[in-house]
Amino acid sequence: METVEDQLLEFKRNARASYETMMSEEEALSTQLAGALREADAIANAAINAPHTNLDIDTHNNPSNQGSTSLTKSRKASSSAAKAKSVSVSVSVRNSGPSGSGEAREGDLNQQMSQKEKEAKRRIQAIETEIHQNGGEQGGWNPDDHAMYTKLRRTMPNINAMLQKAAKVIPLKDLYSVSAHHAWALRYDQLVAEKKDILESWKNLKKKRVEAAAKREQDFAKRKEAARKKQEKRNIEVQREKAARVKAWRESKRKQEQQQAEERAQKTKQEQKRRAQLFLQEKERVKARLAQKKAENEEFEMQKKVEENRENQLVAKMEEVKKRERRKRVEARNRRDSLRREAKAKEKEQRLAQQQARKKRMLEMSTPVIKVKSKLREKTSVQRARERQVLSERENPELCVRGTAAASSRPAYLGVGKAVPSWMK
């Protein structure tokens, strides 16, 4: 099943690619056809309007205007080759009077050919409009369904069998819709074939027109050559007249330039004199402005010095005020420091007093209270004598001389079996 689906997808991709290629070719062909029709219309209009150029020719045959025309040509011949070419073309047309009937016949032929081209263009537009109204290149179907129908139609020659199979294979399409699409396809093929026939006939018509244009070009070249020879003779005469007129013109031009040079020299002297006066006046004005500017600068400098002195005095006063304030802050800080030191000294004295009281309380609390009566706990006579000695030493410390043999022979005791610490002696 997956293989069939892959084949179907591959077929759809190929069909879409071929369809896009055909569409691009058709668009290119339509563009070429439109361009060719425009070119054909332009050629036809040029051929139709060609006899009207005789209006420009009659002025050359007029003897009264021949002198002015030759003068104009002589002035413009050296500046534009294109104008000389147009003159030669007009002369060739003027000298082709006997062949006017042939040009008329060619104009009628071109008019008929242009009418045929317009008819072909109108028919092609009608075919394209009908194709678009009938659903475009797929007849209103999506590209995949149309591609599947096209494949069945190409592979199955039997129409009925092909329609029945298409109705079964193409999704959401019944026999009626497939038959209608088949009828559209037949009409579409007919329109495409008709369009191809029209294009082929247009190509043949274009070929005939090109051949006719080549023939007209040959005739035109012949007439142009004859007109060129005649024009060369006329140009020789014109050049002679032109040389005489140029010589006279150069002489008058030289005199005119000499007069203009004298006038320019006189104007230059006057202009120089006027500029010198303006320069002196401007110089005086500049001196006056500089003097005024100098006075203003001196006044500004004086004002600036006054302002600077005032600012310096103000700064000195502010500095003095700051010094006094700084001195007051230092004195206040010294007073605070002295008070803080006195408070710390008092606090230290209070701590020392508290430590002395604490030591005294600890000494008082260090004597144990023994409530158990036991012979083992009874004091000996020596111990009682020692306690009495210790108490007497505590009450009268000046009687106890430290460093003697009696004071340092044995440690003092606090209560039963407790020695006195060194920091409590």
XYZ file of C-alpha atoms in Angstrom:
425
model
C 0.000 0.000 0.000
C 2.811 2.400 0.827
C 4.446 1.690 -2.540
C 1.221 2.597 -4.364
C 0.932 5.819 -2.385
C 4.537 6.703 -3.154
C 3.949 6.069 -6.848
C 0.817 8.198 -6.759
C 2.661 11.076 -5.049
C 5.502 10.796 -7.568
C 2.982 10.914 -10.417
C 1.342 13.996 -8.917
C 4.683 15.767 -8.585
C 5.636 14.973 -12.182
C 2.221 16.079 -13.442
C 2.479 19.348 -11.522
C 5.968 19.985 -12.887
C 4.843 19.342 -16.480
C 1.811 21.557 -15.955
C 3.946 24.419 -14.636
C 6.307 24.027 -17.598
C 3.398 24.186 -20.049
C 1.983 27.247 -18.308
C 5.314 29.079 -18.461
C 5.673 28.232 -22.173
C 2.154 29.471 -22.845
C 2.799 32.731 -20.979
C 6.012 33.271 -22.942
C 4.198 32.600 -26.199
C 1.410 35.005 -25.249
C 3.964 37.690 -24.394
C 5.738 37.226 -27.722
C 2.423 37.356 -29.561
C 1.408 40.587 -27.823
C 4.799 42.176 -28.622
C 4.601 41.071 -32.234
C 1.074 42.455 -32.547
C 2.201 45.792 -31.155
C 5.123 45.907 -33.603
C 2.797 45.001 -36.467
C 0.362 47.753 -35.465
C 3.207 50.276 -35.317
C 4.472 49.239 -38.779
C 0.969 49.394 -40.182
C 0.334 52.852 -38.744
C 3.685 54.070 -40.088
C 2.844 52.726 -43.548
C -0.600 54.330 -43.443
C 0.788 57.720 -42.390
C 3.685 57.615 -44.902
C 1.892 59.517 -47.786
C 1.368 62.526 -45.507
C 5.091 63.311 -45.680
C 4.483 65.009 -49.059
C 3.356 68.018 -47.065
C 6.949 68.647 -46.055
C 8.201 68.148 -49.609
C 6.231 70.864 -51.289
C 8.055 73.519 -49.338
C 11.326 72.429 -50.953
C 9.859 72.706 -54.458
C 8.629 76.235 -53.771
C 11.115 78.690 -55.333
C 10.245 81.426 -52.866
C 11.201 79.266 -49.901
C 14.220 77.610 -51.460
C 16.676 80.253 -50.340
C 15.516 80.251 -46.736
C 15.426 76.445 -46.698
C 18.979 76.165 -48.025
C 20.138 78.714 -45.446
C 18.532 76.744 -42.638
C 20.066 73.504 -43.906
C 23.510 75.071 -44.165
C 23.317 76.276 -40.549
C 22.193 72.908 -39.159
C 24.157 70.467 -41.368
C 27.345 70.566 -39.261
C 25.500 70.106 -35.913
C 23.132 67.144 -36.567
C 23.578 64.162 -38.880
C 20.105 62.974 -37.998
C 18.523 66.097 -39.473
C 20.444 65.614 -42.726
C 19.162 62.038 -42.835
C 15.580 63.237 -42.385
C 16.075 65.779 -45.211
C 17.334 63.068 -47.549
C 14.351 60.887 -46.663
C 11.949 63.728 -47.375
C 13.642 64.378 -50.739
C 13.375 60.732 -51.695
C 9.698 60.760 -50.839
C 9.208 63.950 -52.889
C 10.823 62.397 -55.957
C 8.678 59.280 -55.771
C 5.554 60.859 -57.167
C 4.857 58.333 -59.975
C 4.790 55.456 -57.531
C 2.076 56.954 -55.342
C -0.500 54.415 -56.494
C 1.824 51.545 -55.487
C 2.214 53.068 -52.022
C -1.529 53.382 -51.736
C -1.910 49.706 -52.614
C 0.711 48.838 -49.995
C -1.148 50.956 -47.451
C -4.374 49.086 -48.223
C -2.544 45.788 -47.892
C -1.046 46.834 -44.569
C -4.450 47.969 -43.375
C -5.961 44.603 -44.298
C -3.111 42.774 -42.562
C -3.526 44.889 -39.444
C -7.257 44.130 -39.451
C -6.482 40.419 -39.668
C -4.014 40.729 -36.806
C -6.573 42.578 -34.722
C -9.113 39.866 -35.497
C -6.593 37.173 -34.496
C -5.794 39.056 -31.302
C -9.500 39.469 -30.516
C -10.127 35.741 -31.152
C -7.203 34.726 -28.919
C -8.504 36.975 -26.153
C -11.960 35.428 -26.571
C -10.440 31.926 -26.338
C -8.504 32.835 -23.198
C -11.632 34.415 -21.686
C -13.670 31.291 -22.433
C -10.961 29.069 -20.914
C -10.867 31.245 -17.811
C -14.660 31.287 -17.487
C -14.794 27.472 -17.834
C -12.439 26.935 -14.912
C -8.960 27.580 -16.280
C -6.480 24.898 -17.295
C -7.938 22.340 -14.822
C -11.626 23.024 -15.495
C -12.288 24.027 -11.898
C -10.714 20.862 -10.482
C -7.695 20.794 -8.208
C -4.379 19.915 -9.889
C -4.148 16.406 -8.396
C -7.629 15.303 -9.575
C -7.094 16.813 -13.012
C -3.700 15.095 -13.302
C -5.287 11.732 -12.397
C -8.028 12.273 -15.009
C -5.430 13.219 -17.633
C -3.448 10.061 -16.951
C -6.551 7.862 -17.283
C -7.571 9.612 -20.479
C -4.107 9.162 -21.953
C -3.834 5.473 -21.015
C -7.432 4.266 -21.715
C -8.787 4.731 -25.237
C -12.283 3.515 -24.263
C -14.145 6.614 -23.141
C -16.891 4.908 -21.153
C -14.476 2.667 -19.268
C -12.224 5.593 -18.614
C -15.096 7.699 -17.230
C -16.305 4.901 -14.964
C -12.821 4.211 -13.624
C -12.194 7.929 -13.089
C -15.435 8.182 -11.095
C -14.184 5.350 -8.859
C -10.553 6.448 -8.534
C -10.880 10.235 -8.150
C -12.119 11.139 -4.678
C -15.435 13.023 -4.270
C -16.212 12.775 -8.014
C -19.177 10.891 -9.480
C -19.818 9.799 -13.065
C -21.769 12.959 -13.911
C -18.993 15.323 -12.746
C -16.363 13.212 -14.538
C -18.462 13.283 -17.756
C -18.840 17.048 -17.465
C -15.100 17.415 -16.937
C -14.497 15.203 -19.993
C -16.746 17.447 -22.068
C -14.828 20.466 -20.766
C -11.532 18.743 -21.683
C -12.745 18.148 -25.252
C -13.760 21.807 -25.528
C -10.459 22.894 -23.983
C -8.475 20.816 -26.514
C -10.554 22.329 -29.308
C -9.830 25.869 -28.044
C -6.121 25.141 -27.667
C -5.969 23.727 -31.197
C -7.817 26.778 -32.525
C -5.397 29.033 -30.665
C -2.446 27.194 -32.215
C -3.988 27.554 -35.708
C -4.455 31.285 -35.124
C -0.868 31.643 -33.988
C 0.361 29.709 -37.022
C -1.654 31.903 -39.365
C -0.315 34.964 -37.530
C 3.238 33.726 -38.078
C 2.565 33.288 -41.810
C 1.026 36.756 -41.918
C 4.047 38.162 -40.129
C 6.339 36.443 -42.650
C 4.420 38.018 -45.534
C 4.607 41.393 -43.841
C 8.353 41.048 -43.354
C 8.808 40.180 -47.002
C 6.681 43.162 -48.038
C 8.672 45.397 -45.700
C 11.935 44.113 -47.219
C 10.642 44.913 -50.691
C 9.585 48.377 -49.578
C 13.022 48.839 -48.026
C 14.696 47.982 -51.330
C 12.507 50.437 -53.231
C 13.150 53.030 -50.583
C 16.909 52.452 -50.884
C 16.761 53.013 -54.620
C 14.789 56.215 -54.258
C 17.101 57.304 -51.477
C 20.197 56.793 -53.658
C 18.696 58.872 -56.469
C 17.742 61.569 -54.024
C 21.237 61.452 -52.490
C 22.896 62.145 -55.852
C 20.599 65.022 -56.508
C 21.136 66.313 -53.032
C 24.926 66.184 -53.465
C 24.712 68.536 -56.430
C 22.535 70.878 -54.479
C 24.842 70.676 -51.471
C 27.827 71.825 -53.581
C 25.951 74.966 -54.553
C 24.793 75.440 -50.997
C 28.370 75.093 -49.706
C 29.577 77.819 -52.059
C 26.839 80.153 -50.924
C 27.538 79.183 -47.355
C 31.271 79.960 -47.718
C 30.471 83.489 -48.937
C 27.963 84.042 -46.142
C 30.394 82.649 -43.551
C 33.142 84.984 -44.741
C 30.851 87.993 -44.434
C 29.589 86.773 -41.105
C 33.136 86.319 -39.759
C 34.060 89.873 -40.753
C 30.989 91.310 -39.061
C 31.630 89.036 -36.091
C 35.234 90.284 -35.792
C 34.117 93.909 -35.800
C 31.391 93.163 -33.284
C 33.801 91.333 -30.993
C 36.311 94.204 -31.218
C 33.609 96.681 -30.233
C 32.446 94.424 -27.418
C 36.039 94.079 -26.171
C 36.406 97.881 -26.006
C 33.124 98.163 -24.150
C 34.184 95.406 -21.722
C 37.527 97.148 -21.081
C 35.765 100.421 -20.300
C 33.285 98.647 -18.029
C 36.164 96.838 -16.323
C 37.931 100.128 -15.530
C 34.737 101.620 -14.131
C 34.110 98.495 -12.075
C 37.653 98.566 -10.685
C 37.307 102.209 -9.712
C 33.968 101.533 -8.012
C 35.420 98.539 -6.160
C 38.384 100.634 -4.966
C 36.003 103.242 -3.534
C 33.928 100.549 -1.880
C 37.101 99.020 -0.455
C 38.190 102.309 1.112
C 34.733 102.891 2.567
C 34.658 99.364 3.954
C 38.132 99.863 5.433
C 36.990 103.010 7.269
C 33.935 101.186 8.587
C 36.107 98.318 9.789
C 38.433 100.726 11.620
C 35.468 102.370 13.342
C 34.068 98.984 14.349
C 37.468 97.886 15.679
C 37.816 101.053 17.776
C 34.323 100.599 19.173
C 35.049 96.953 19.854
C 38.300 97.872 21.648
C 36.502 100.385 23.891
C 33.835 97.838 24.686
C 36.499 95.247 25.556
C 38.312 97.673 27.879
C 35.061 98.514 29.645
C 34.269 94.835 29.928
C 37.712 94.112 31.401
C 37.253 96.830 33.997
C 33.868 95.481 34.980
C 35.348 92.025 35.113
C 38.146 93.147 37.473
C 35.619 94.867 39.738
C 33.535 91.734 39.845
C 36.610 89.632 40.578
C 37.646 91.907 43.481
C 34.129 91.766 44.855
C 34.088 87.992 44.563
C 37.532 87.718 46.230
C 36.355 89.838 49.173
C 33.234 87.745 49.470
C 35.309 84.565 49.370
C 37.669 85.932 52.084
C 34.688 86.763 54.317
C 33.251 83.311 53.752
C 36.599 81.728 54.581
C 36.767 83.732 57.834
C 33.265 82.622 58.742
C 34.196 79.024 57.983
C 37.310 79.300 60.193
C 35.256 80.644 63.111
C 32.710 77.888 62.672
C 35.492 75.294 62.417
C 37.085 76.696 65.631
C 33.726 76.500 67.446
C 33.246 72.902 66.255
C 36.751 71.980 67.523
C 36.066 73.574 70.953
C 32.726 71.798 71.197
C 34.355 68.513 70.255
C 37.089 69.063 72.884
C 34.434 69.752 75.530
C 32.584 66.617 74.542
C 35.810 64.620 74.684
C 36.679 65.940 78.147
C 33.189 65.177 79.428
C 33.399 61.730 77.873
C 36.785 61.108 79.590
C 35.409 62.262 82.958
C 32.408 59.983 82.532
C 34.716 57.088 81.677
C 36.846 57.792 84.775
C 33.771 57.853 87.017
C 32.521 54.669 85.385
C 35.924 53.046 85.987
C 35.870 54.082 89.669
C 32.362 52.640 89.984
C 33.515 49.377 88.431
C 36.478 49.177 90.829
C 34.168 49.786 93.793
C 31.828 47.119 92.534
C 34.721 44.698 92.140
C 35.858 45.381 95.731
C 32.343 44.782 97.018
C 32.098 41.611 94.976
C 35.396 40.323 96.399
C 34.163 41.072 99.911
C 30.920 39.208 99.290
C 32.789 36.265 97.853
C 35.029 36.115 100.938
C 32.009 36.181 103.159
C 30.294 33.498 101.170
C 33.397 31.267 100.939
C 33.057 29.999 104.574
C 31.088 26.771 104.370
C 28.200 26.034 106.722
C 28.433 22.411 107.960
C 25.311 21.198 109.660
C 26.273 17.509 109.995
C 27.755 16.678 113.332
C 30.431 14.052 112.926
C 33.577 13.272 114.685
C 35.339 13.115 111.433
C 34.245 16.666 110.770
C 35.059 18.100 114.164
C 37.827 20.669 114.241
C 40.997 19.943 116.021
C 42.516 22.324 118.454
C 45.234 23.208 115.952
C 42.688 23.943 113.262
C 40.658 26.129 115.602
C 43.770 28.010 116.586
C 44.692 28.484 112.953
C 41.238 29.846 112.097
C 41.444 32.290 114.946
C 44.829 33.420 113.682
C 43.476 33.877 110.186
C 40.524 35.880 111.414
C 42.749 38.075 113.497
C 44.999 38.675 110.502
C 41.985 39.613 108.379
C 40.691 42.028 110.986
C 44.143 43.489 111.669
C 46.212 43.091 108.512
C 48.787 45.630 109.653
C 49.822 43.183 112.454
C 50.666 40.527 109.865
C 54.126 41.214 108.400
C 54.476 39.570 105.009
C 57.755 37.936 104.149
C 58.466 36.757 107.715
C 58.903 33.148 108.594
C 55.713 33.082 110.643
C 53.602 34.580 107.782
C 55.024 32.441 105.006
C 55.606 29.168 106.855
C 52.229 27.730 105.856
C 49.269 28.839 103.688
C 46.175 30.412 105.124
C 42.960 28.357 105.158
C 39.393 29.336 104.599
C 37.220 26.941 106.490
C 37.969 23.265 106.706
C 40.708 22.042 104.425
C 40.595 25.052 101.963
C 43.654 27.171 101.221
C 43.396 30.885 100.600
C 44.024 31.808 96.925
C 46.915 34.122 96.142
C 44.644 36.876 94.774
C 42.686 36.941 98.100
C 45.712 37.299 100.408
